[in-house]
PDB file of C-alpha atoms and ligand atoms in Angstrom:
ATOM      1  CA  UNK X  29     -10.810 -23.654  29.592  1.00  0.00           C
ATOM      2  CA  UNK X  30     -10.869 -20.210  30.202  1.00  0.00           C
ATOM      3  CA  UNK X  31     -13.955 -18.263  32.569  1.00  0.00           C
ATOM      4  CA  UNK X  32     -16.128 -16.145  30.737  1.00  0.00           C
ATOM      5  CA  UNK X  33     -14.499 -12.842  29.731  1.00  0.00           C
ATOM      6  CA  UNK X  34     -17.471 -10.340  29.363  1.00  0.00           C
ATOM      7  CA  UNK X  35     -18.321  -8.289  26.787  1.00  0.00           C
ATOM      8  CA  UNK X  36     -16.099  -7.275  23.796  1.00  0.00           C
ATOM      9  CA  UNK X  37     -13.796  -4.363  24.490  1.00  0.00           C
ATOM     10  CA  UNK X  38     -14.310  -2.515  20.744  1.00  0.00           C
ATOM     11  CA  UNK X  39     -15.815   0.657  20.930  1.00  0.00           C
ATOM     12  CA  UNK X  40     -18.050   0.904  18.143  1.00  0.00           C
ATOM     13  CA  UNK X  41     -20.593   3.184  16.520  1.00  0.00           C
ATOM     14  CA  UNK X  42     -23.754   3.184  18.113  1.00  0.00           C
ATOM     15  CA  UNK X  43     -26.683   2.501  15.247  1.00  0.00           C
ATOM     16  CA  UNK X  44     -29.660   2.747  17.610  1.00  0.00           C
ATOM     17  CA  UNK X  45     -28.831   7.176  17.945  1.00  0.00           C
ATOM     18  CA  UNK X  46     -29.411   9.446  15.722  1.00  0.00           C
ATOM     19  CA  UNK X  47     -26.124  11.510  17.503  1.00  0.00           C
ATOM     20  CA  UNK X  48     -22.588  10.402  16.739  1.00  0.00           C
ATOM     21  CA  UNK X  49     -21.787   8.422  19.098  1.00  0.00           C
ATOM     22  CA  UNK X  50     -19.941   5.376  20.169  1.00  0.00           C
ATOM     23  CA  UNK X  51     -20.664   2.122  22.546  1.00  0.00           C
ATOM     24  CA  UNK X  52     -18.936  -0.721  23.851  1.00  0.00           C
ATOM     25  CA  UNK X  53     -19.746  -3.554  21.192  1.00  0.00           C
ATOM     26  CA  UNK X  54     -22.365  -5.431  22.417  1.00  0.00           C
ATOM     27  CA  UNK X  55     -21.340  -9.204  21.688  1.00  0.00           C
ATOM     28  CA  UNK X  56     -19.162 -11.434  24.173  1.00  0.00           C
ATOM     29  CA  UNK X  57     -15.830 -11.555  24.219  1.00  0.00           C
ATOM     30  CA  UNK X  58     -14.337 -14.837  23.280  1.00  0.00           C
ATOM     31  CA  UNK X  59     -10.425 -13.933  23.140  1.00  0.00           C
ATOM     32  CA  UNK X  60      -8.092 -11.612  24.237  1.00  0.00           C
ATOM     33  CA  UNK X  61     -11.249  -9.428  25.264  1.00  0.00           C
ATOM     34  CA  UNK X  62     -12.504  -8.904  21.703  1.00  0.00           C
ATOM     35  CA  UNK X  63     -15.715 -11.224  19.986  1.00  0.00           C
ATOM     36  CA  UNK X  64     -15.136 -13.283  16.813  1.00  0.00           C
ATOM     37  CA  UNK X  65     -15.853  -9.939  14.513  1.00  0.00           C
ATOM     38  CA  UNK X  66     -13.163  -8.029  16.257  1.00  0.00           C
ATOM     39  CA  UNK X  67     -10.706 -10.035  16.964  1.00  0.00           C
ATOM     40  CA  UNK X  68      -7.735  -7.907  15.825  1.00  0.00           C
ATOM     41  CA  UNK X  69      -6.192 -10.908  13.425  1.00  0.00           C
ATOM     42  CA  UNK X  70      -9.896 -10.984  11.968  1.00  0.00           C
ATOM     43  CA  UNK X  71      -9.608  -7.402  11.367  1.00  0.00           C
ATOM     44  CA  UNK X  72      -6.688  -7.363   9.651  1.00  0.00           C
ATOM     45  CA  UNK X  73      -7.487 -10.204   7.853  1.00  0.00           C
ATOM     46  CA  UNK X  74     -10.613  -8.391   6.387  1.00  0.00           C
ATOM     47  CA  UNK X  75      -8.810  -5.117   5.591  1.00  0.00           C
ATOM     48  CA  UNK X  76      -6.136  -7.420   3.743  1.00  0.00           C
ATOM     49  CA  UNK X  77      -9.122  -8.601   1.580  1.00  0.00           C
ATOM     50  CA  UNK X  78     -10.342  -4.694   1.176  1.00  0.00           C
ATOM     51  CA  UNK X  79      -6.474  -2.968   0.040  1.00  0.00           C
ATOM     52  CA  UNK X  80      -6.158  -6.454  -2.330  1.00  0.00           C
ATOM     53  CA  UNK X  81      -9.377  -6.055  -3.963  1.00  0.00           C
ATOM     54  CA  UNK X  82      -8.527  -2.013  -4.048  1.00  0.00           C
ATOM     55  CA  UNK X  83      -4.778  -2.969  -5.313  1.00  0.00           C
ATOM     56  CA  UNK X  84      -6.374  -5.159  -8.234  1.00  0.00           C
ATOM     57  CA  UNK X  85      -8.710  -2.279  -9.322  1.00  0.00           C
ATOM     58  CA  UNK X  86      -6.386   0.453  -9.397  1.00  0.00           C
ATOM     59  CA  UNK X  87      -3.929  -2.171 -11.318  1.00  0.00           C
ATOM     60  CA  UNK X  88      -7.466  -3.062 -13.750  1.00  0.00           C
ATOM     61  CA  UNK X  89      -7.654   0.938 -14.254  1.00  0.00           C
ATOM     62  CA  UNK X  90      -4.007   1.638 -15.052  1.00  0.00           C
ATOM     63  CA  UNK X  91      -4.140  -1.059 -17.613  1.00  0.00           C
ATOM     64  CA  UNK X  92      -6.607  -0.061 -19.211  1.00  0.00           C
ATOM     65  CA  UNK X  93      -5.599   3.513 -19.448  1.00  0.00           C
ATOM     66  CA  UNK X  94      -2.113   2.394 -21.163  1.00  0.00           C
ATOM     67  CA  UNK X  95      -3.808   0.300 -23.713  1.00  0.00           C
ATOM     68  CA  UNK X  96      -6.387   3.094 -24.618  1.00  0.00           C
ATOM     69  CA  UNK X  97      -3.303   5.429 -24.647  1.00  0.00           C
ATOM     70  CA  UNK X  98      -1.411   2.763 -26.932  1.00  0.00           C
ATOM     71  CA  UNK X  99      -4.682   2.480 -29.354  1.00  0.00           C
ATOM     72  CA  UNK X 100      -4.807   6.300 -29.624  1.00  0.00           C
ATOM     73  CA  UNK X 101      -1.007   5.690 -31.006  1.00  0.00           C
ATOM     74  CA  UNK X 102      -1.960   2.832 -33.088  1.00  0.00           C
ATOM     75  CA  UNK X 103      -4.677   5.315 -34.715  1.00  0.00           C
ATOM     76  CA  UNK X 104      -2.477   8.487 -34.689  1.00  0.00           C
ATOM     77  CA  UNK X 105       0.166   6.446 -36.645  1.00  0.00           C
ATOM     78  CA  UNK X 106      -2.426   4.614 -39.115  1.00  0.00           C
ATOM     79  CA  UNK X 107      -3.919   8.309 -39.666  1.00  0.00           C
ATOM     80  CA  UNK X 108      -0.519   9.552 -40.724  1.00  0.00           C
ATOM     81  CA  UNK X 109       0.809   6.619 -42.453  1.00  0.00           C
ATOM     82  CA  UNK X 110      -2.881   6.663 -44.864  1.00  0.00           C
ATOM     83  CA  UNK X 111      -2.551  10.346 -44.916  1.00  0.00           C
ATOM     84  CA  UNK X 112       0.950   9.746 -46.833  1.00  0.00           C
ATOM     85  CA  UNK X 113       1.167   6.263 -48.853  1.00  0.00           C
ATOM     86  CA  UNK X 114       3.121   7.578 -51.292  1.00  0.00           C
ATOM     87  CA  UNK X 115       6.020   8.635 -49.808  1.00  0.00           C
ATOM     88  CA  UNK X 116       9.158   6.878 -50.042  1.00  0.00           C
ATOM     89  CA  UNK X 117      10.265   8.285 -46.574  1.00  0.00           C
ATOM     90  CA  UNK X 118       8.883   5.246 -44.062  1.00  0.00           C
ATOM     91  CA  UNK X 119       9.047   7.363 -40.436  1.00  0.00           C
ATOM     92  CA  UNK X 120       5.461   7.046 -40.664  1.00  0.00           C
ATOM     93  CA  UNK X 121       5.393   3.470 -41.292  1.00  0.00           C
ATOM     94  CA  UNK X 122       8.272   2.745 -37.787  1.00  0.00           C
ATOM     95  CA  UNK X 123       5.866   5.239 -36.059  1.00  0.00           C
ATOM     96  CA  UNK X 124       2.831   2.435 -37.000  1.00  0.00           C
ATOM     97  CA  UNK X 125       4.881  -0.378 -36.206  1.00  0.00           C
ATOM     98  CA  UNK X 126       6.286   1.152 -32.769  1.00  0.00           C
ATOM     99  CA  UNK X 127       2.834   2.109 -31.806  1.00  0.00           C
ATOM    100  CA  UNK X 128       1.245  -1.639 -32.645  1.00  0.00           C
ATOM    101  CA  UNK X 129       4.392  -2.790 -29.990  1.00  0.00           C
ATOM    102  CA  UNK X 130       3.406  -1.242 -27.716  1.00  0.00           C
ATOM    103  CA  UNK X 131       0.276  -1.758 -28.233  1.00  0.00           C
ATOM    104  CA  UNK X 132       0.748  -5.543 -27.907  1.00  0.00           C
ATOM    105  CA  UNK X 133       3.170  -4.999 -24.998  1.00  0.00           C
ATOM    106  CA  UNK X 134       0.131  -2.945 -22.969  1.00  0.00           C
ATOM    107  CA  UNK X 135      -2.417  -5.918 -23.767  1.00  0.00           C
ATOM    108  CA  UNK X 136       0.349  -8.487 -22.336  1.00  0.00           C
ATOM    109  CA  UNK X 137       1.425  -6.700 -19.146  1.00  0.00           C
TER     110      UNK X 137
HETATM  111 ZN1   ZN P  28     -16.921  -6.886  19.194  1.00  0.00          ZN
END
C-alpha cells in the first residue's frame, strides 16, 4: 500500500464566495494526486457520456428535420398531383411517388 497522498490536486471553483474564484478541491487524494471525482480517466469517462448523449440529440434533431422536410414534399406533391387529376402528363404523379421515397427512406435512416 501506498502512504497517504494529501489532498486532491484539482483546482476547482470555490462555491462558498460570492467572487470568482478558485480552490484546491477539498477531498483526499486517492491516486495519482487526484480524489475519485477527478481522477482524470473518471473525467473523461463522464465527458464521453456528455458528447454521446449531445451526439444522439443533434443526430434525434437532424432526423427529424429531414423527415419534416420529406413530409412538406409528400404534401407539395399530393397538392399538385389533386390540383391536376386530369392530366394525362404524370410528372406530378413521379414527383408524389419520389417524395413518398424519400419520405420512407428519412423514417428508416
Ligand atoms: Zn478532487
Amino acid at each position: 500500500m501506498s502512504e497517504p497522498k494529501g489532498r486532491c490536486k484539482k483546482m476547482v471553483v470555490d462555491r462558498n464566495s460570492r467572487m470568482w474564484r478558485q480552490v484546491q478541491c477539498s477531498r483526499n487524494a486517492t491516486k495519482d494526486g487526484f480524489c475519485g471525482i477527478h481522477q482524470p480517466s473518471a473525467e473523461a469517462q463522464r465527458r464521453a457520456i456528455v458528447d454521446a448523449r449531445w451526439r444522439a440529440e443533434r443526430d434525434l434533431l437532424v432526423k427529424q428535420r429531414t423527415i419534416s422536410q420529406a413530409e412538406r414534399r409528400v404534401i407539395d406533391a399530393a397538392g399538385a398531383w389533386r390540383d391536376k387529376p386530369w392530366t394525362d402528363d404524370d410528372v406530378e404523379v413521379s414527383m408524389l411517388a419520389d417524395a413518398i421515397d424519400a419520405l420512407r427512406k428519412a423514417k428508416k435512416e
